[in-house]
Coordinates of C-alpha atoms in Angstrom, one line a residue:
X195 CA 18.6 8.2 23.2
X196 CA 15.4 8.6 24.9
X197 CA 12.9 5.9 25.0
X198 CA 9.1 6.0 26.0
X199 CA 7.7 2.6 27.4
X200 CA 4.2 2.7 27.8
X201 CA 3.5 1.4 31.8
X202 CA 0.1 0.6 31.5
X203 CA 0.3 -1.4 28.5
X204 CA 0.3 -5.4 28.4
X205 CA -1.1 -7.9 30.5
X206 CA 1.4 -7.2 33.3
X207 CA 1.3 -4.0 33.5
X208 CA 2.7 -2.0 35.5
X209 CA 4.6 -4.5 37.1
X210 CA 6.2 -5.5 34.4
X211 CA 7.0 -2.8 32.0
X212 CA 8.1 -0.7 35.6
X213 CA 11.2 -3.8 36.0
X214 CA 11.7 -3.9 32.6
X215 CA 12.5 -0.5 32.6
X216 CA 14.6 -0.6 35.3
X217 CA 16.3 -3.5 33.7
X218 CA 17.7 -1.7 30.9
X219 CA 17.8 2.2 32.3
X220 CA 21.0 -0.3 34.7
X221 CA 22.4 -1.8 31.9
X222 CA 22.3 1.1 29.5
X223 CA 23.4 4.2 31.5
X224 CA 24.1 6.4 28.7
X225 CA 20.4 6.2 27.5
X226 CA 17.1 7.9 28.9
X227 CA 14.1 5.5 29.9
X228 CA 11.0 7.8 30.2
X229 CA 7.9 5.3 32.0
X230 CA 4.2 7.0 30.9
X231 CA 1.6 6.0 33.0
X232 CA -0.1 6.3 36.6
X233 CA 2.2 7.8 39.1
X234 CA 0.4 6.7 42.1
X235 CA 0.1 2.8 41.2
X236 CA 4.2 2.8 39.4
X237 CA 5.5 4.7 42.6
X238 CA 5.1 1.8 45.4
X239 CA 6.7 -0.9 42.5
X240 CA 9.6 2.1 41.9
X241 CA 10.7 2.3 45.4
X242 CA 11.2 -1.4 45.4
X243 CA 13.6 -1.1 42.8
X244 CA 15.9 2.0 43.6
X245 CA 15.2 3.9 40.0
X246 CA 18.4 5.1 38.8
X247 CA 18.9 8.4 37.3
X248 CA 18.4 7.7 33.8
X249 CA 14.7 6.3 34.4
X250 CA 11.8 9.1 34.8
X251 CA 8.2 8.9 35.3
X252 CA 5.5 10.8 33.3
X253 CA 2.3 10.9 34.8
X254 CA -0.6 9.9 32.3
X255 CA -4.0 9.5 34.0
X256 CA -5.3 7.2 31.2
X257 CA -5.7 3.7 30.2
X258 CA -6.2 2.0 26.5
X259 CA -7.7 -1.3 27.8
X260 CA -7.2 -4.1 25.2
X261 CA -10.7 -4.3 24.8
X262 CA -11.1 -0.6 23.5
X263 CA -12.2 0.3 19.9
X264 CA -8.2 1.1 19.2
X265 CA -9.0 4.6 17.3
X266 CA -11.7 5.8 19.2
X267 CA -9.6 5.5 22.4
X268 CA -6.9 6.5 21.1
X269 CA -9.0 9.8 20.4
X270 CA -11.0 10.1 23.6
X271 CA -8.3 9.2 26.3
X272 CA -6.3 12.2 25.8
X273 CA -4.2 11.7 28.6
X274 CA -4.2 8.1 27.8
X275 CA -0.1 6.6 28.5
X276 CA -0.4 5.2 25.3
X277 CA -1.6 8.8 23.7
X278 CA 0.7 10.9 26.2
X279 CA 3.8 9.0 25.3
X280 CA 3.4 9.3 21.1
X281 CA 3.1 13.2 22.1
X282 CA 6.5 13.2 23.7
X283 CA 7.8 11.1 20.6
X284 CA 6.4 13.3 17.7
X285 CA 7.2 16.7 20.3
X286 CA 11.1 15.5 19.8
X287 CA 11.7 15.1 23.9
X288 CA 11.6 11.3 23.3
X289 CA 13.2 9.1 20.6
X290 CA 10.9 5.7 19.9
X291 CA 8.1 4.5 22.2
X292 CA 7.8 0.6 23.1
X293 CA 4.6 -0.8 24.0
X294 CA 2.6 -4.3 25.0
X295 CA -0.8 -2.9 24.9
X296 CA -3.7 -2.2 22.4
X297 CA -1.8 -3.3 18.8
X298 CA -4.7 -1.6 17.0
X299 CA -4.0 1.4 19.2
X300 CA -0.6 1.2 18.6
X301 CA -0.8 1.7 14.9
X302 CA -3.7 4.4 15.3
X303 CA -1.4 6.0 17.4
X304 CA 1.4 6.5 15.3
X305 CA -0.7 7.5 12.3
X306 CA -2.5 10.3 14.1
X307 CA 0.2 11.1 15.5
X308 CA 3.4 11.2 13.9
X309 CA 1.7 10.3 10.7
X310 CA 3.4 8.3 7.4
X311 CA 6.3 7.8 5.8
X312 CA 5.1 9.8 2.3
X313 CA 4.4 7.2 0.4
X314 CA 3.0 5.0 2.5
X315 CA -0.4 3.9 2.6
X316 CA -0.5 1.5 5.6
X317 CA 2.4 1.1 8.5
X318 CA 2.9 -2.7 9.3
X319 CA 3.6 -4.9 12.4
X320 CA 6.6 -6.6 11.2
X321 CA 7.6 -9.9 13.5
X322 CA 10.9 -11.9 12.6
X323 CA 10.3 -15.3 12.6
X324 CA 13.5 -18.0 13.1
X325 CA 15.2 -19.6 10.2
X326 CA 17.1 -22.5 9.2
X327 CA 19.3 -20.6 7.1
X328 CA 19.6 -17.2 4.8
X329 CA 20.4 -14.7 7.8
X330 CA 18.2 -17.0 10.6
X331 CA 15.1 -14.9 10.5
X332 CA 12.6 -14.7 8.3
X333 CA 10.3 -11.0 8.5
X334 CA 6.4 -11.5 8.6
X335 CA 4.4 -8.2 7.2
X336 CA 1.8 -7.2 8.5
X337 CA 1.7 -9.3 11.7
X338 CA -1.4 -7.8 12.8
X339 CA -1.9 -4.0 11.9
X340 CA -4.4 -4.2 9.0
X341 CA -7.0 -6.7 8.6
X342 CA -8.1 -5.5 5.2
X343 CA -5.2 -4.9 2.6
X344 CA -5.2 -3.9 -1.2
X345 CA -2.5 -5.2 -3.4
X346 CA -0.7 -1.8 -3.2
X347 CA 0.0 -2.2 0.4
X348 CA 0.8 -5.6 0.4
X349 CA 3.4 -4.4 -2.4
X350 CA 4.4 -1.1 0.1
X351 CA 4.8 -3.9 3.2
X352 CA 7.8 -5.8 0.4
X353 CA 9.5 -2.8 -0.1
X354 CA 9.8 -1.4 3.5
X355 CA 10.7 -5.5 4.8
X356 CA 13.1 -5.7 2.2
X357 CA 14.5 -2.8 3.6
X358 CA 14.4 -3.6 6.9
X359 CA 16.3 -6.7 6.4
X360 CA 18.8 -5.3 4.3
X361 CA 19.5 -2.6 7.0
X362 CA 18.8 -3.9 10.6
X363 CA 20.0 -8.1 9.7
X364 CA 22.8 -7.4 6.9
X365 CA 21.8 -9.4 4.4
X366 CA 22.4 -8.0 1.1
X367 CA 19.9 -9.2 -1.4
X368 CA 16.7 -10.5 0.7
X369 CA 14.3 -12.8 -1.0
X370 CA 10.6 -11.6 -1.1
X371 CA 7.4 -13.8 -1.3
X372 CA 4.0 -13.6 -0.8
X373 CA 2.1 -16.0 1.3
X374 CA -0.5 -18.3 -0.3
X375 CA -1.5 -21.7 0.0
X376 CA 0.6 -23.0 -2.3
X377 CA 3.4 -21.9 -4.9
X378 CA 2.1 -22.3 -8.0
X379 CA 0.6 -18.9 -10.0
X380 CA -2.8 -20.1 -10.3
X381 CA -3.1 -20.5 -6.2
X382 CA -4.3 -17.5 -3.9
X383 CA -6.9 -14.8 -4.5
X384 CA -7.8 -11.6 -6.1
X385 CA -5.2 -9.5 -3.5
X386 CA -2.1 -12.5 -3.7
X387 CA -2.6 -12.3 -7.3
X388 CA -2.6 -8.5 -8.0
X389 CA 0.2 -7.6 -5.4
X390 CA 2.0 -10.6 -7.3
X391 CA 1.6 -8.6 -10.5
X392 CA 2.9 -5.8 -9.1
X393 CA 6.2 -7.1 -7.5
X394 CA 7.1 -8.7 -10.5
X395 CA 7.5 -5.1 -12.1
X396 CA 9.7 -4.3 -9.3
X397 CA 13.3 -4.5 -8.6
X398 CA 12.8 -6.8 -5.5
X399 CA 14.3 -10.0 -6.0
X400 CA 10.8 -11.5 -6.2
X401 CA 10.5 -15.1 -5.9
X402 CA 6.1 -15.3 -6.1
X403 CA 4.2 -17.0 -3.9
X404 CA 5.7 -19.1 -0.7
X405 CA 3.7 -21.3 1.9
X406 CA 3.7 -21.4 6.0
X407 CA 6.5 -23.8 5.6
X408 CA 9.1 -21.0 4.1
X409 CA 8.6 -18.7 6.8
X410 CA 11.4 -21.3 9.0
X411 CA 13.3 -22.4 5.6
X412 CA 15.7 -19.5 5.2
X413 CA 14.6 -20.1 1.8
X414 CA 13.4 -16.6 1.9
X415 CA 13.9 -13.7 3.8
X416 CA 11.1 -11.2 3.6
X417 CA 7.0 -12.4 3.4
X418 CA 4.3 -10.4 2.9
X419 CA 0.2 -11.1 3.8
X420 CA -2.8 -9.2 5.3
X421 CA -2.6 -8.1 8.8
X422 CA -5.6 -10.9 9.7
X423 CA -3.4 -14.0 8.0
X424 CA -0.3 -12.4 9.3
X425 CA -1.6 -12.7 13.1
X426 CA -3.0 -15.8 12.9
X427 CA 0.2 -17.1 11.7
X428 CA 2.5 -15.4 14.0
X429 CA 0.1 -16.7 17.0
X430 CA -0.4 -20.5 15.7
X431 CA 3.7 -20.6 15.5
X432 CA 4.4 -19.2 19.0
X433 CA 1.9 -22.0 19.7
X434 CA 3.6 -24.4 18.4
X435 CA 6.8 -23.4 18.9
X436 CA 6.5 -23.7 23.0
X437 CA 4.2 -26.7 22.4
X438 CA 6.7 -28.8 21.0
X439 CA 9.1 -28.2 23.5
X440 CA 6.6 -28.8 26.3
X441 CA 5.8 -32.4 24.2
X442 CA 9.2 -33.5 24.1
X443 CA 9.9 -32.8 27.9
X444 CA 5.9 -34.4 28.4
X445 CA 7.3 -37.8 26.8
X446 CA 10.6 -37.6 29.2
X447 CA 9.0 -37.1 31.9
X448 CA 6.5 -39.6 31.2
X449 CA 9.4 -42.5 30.3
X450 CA 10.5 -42.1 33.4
X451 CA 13.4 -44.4 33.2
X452 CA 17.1 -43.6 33.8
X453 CA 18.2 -43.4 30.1
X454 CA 15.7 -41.1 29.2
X455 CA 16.9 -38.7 32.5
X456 CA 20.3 -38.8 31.1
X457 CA 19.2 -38.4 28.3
X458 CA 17.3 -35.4 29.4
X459 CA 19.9 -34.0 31.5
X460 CA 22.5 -34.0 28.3
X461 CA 19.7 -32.1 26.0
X462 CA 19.2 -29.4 28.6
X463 CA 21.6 -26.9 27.1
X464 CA 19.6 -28.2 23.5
X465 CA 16.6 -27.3 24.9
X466 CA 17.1 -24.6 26.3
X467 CA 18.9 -22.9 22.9
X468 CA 15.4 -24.1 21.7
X469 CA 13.4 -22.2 23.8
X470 CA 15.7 -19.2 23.4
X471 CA 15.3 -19.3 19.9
X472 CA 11.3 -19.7 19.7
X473 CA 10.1 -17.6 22.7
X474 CA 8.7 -14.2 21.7
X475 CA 10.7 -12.9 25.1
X476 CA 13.8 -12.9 23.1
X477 CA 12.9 -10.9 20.1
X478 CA 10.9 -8.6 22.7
X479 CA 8.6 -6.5 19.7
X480 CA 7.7 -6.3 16.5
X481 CA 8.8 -2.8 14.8
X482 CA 5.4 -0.7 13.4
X483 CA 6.9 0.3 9.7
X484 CA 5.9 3.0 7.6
X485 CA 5.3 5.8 10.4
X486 CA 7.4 9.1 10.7
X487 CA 8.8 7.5 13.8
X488 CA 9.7 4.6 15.6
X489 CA 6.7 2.7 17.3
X490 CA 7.7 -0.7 18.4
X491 CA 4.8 -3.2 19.3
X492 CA 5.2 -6.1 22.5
X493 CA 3.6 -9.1 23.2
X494 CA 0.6 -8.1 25.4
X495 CA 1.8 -10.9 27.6
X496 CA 4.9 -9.1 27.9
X497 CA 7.5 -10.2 30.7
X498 CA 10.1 -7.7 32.3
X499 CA 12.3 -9.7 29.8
X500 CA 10.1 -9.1 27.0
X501 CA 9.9 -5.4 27.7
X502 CA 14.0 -5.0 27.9
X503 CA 14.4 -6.6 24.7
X504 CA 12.3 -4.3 23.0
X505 CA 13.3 -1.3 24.2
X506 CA 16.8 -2.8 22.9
X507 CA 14.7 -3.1 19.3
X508 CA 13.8 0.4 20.2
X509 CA 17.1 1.7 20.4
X510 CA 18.7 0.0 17.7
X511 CA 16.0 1.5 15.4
X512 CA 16.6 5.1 16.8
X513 CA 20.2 4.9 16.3
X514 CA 20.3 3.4 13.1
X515 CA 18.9 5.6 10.3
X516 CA 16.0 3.1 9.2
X517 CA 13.4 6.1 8.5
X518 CA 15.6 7.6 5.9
X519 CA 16.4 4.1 4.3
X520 CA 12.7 3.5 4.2
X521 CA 11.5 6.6 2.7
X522 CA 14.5 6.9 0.1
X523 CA 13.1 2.7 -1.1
X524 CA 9.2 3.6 -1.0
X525 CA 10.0 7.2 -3.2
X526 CA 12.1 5.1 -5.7
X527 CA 9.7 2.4 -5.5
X528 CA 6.9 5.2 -6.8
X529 CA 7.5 4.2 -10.7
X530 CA 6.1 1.2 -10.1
X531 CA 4.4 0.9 -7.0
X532 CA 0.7 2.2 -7.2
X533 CA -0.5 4.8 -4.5
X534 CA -4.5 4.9 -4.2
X535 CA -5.2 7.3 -0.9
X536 CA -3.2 10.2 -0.3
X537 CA -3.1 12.3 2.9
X538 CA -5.9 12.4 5.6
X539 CA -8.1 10.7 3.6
X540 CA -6.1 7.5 4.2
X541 CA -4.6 7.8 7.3
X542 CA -8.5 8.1 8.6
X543 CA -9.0 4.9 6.5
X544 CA -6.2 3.2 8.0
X545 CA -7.2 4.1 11.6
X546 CA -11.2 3.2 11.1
X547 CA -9.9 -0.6 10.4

């Protein structure tokens, strides 16, 4: 496989997607890492590190800052890495494309240019949260793609997780919900109450509306919300996650005594399965579903880490037949499941958000 990793993308950059890259180009030999971005500033940070064959440099002259209007830069920078490295995806001379920059340019990106899944009216940032139970992960769609959703895509973003899950996490029947602030029918709004109504004429094993809380039950597998309460949630839990475990070691530290040392000393391997589990490092990037393509989406505070995970994510995507799998569940999904744009019409309505 060949994998694009956008080097100018992410807080770090290009430090850090340049060692991530080298990071997995050592440990996956058979595999093609292709780095898209500034010669001149990767080079000096490439001789450091003794490139090995399988890692190549693209030159793209370009930058989409994470301050950018994502579509609009998307569109101007044509030699943007960002823009350059989609190209060599939807021109078949790369295989998926990981990066930590612009989300919003991101998504733009792989609408414009390798377009949708037919079917599919809005791709989706979809971030696996950990579980108690049922599988250990929990999917959150749309982490952060589309601020303003109908009911339709919120049902679209049900079927493609439920795929996902099914496919990429083996388990067989995943449990759907949608997010409210509470479970009971009469909870929600206008959109949770419509895209309800719709999944309960599906084939889904739909179990309504689920709180925060069941994201880390196990309870269910699969949650689906607007891009704007799916960032927010993703964002207050990494929070929290690496907040609790910089509490606990506050009120150890602060104790001071010798039991609470030992007792420090024997929760290290604890603590640090802990950390393993809630840090966004390990699960490196969320996948963008619903393009023709794979598109995977990094922390912008990406480490080298970070950046090797997902391009694992990457490659396990590429290898494993998830496009097909997706399109076959969105066209049989088409008896019940409502399309309202069609075409270029909504892929420039997608992009505008």
């Amino acid at each position: 496989m060949r994998l694009v990793l956008d080097a100018m993308g992410g807080d770090h950059a290009p430090a850090a997607p340049v060692e991530g890259a080298l990071l997995f180009a050592r440990a996956h030999p058979d595999h093609q890492v292709l780095l898209v971005g500034d010669q001149a500033r990767m080079a000096p940070l490439l001789a450091r590190g003794r490139p090995p064959a399988n890692l190549q440099v693209h030159h793209a002259s370009e930058v989409v800052e994470m301050d950018d209007h994502a579509s609009a830069a998307f569109r101007k920078k044509r030699d943007s890495s960002l823009r350059v490295g989609f190209e060599l995806v939807r021109e078949g001379r790369a295989d998926a494309l990981v990066s930590a920059g612009n989300s919003g340019a991101v998504m733009a990106g792989g609408l414009l240019t390798l377009g949708r899944l037919p079917g599919v009216e809005r791709p989706a940032i979809a971030a696996l949260f950990p579980a108690l139970k049922g599988g250990g992960r929990c999917l959150l769609l749309d982490a952060g793609a589309n601020v303003d959703c109908r009911p339709s895509h919120l049902a679209q973003f049900a079927v493609m997780g439920e795929a996902y899950v099914r496919a990429r996490l083996g388990v067989p029947r995943p449990r759907v919900g949608v997010l409210s602030n509470g479970e009971e029918a009469s909870k929600g709004t206008p959109l949770t109450r419509e895209a309800s109504d719709l999944l309960r004429r599906s084939d889904l094993d739909f179990v309504g509306y689920v709180e925060g809380k069941d994201l880390f039950s196990g309870d269910v597998q699969v949650v689906v919300t607007d891009g704007f309460t799916g960032n927010i949630v993703l964002k207050t839990s990494e929070g929290v996650g690496m907040g609790v475990i910089g509490l606990l070691r506050q009120a150890i530290e602060k104790r001071g005594g010798l039991p609470e040392k030992l007792g420090a000393l024997l929760l290290q391997p604890a603590l640090a399965g802990l950390r393993r589990v809630v840090d966004y490092a390990e699960y490196g990037g969320a996948p963008l579903l619903g393009i023709q393509g794979v598109g995977i989406v990094a922390h912008g505070r990406s480490t080298p880490r970070a950046l090797y995970n997902a391009l694992g994510a990457a490659l396990a995507m590429a290898e494993g037949g998830l496009q097909e799998e997706l399109t076959r569940c969105i066209e049989r999904a088409s008896v019940w499941l409502p399309t309202h744009q069609k075409g270029k019409r909504a892929t420039d309505e997608a992009v505008s958000d």
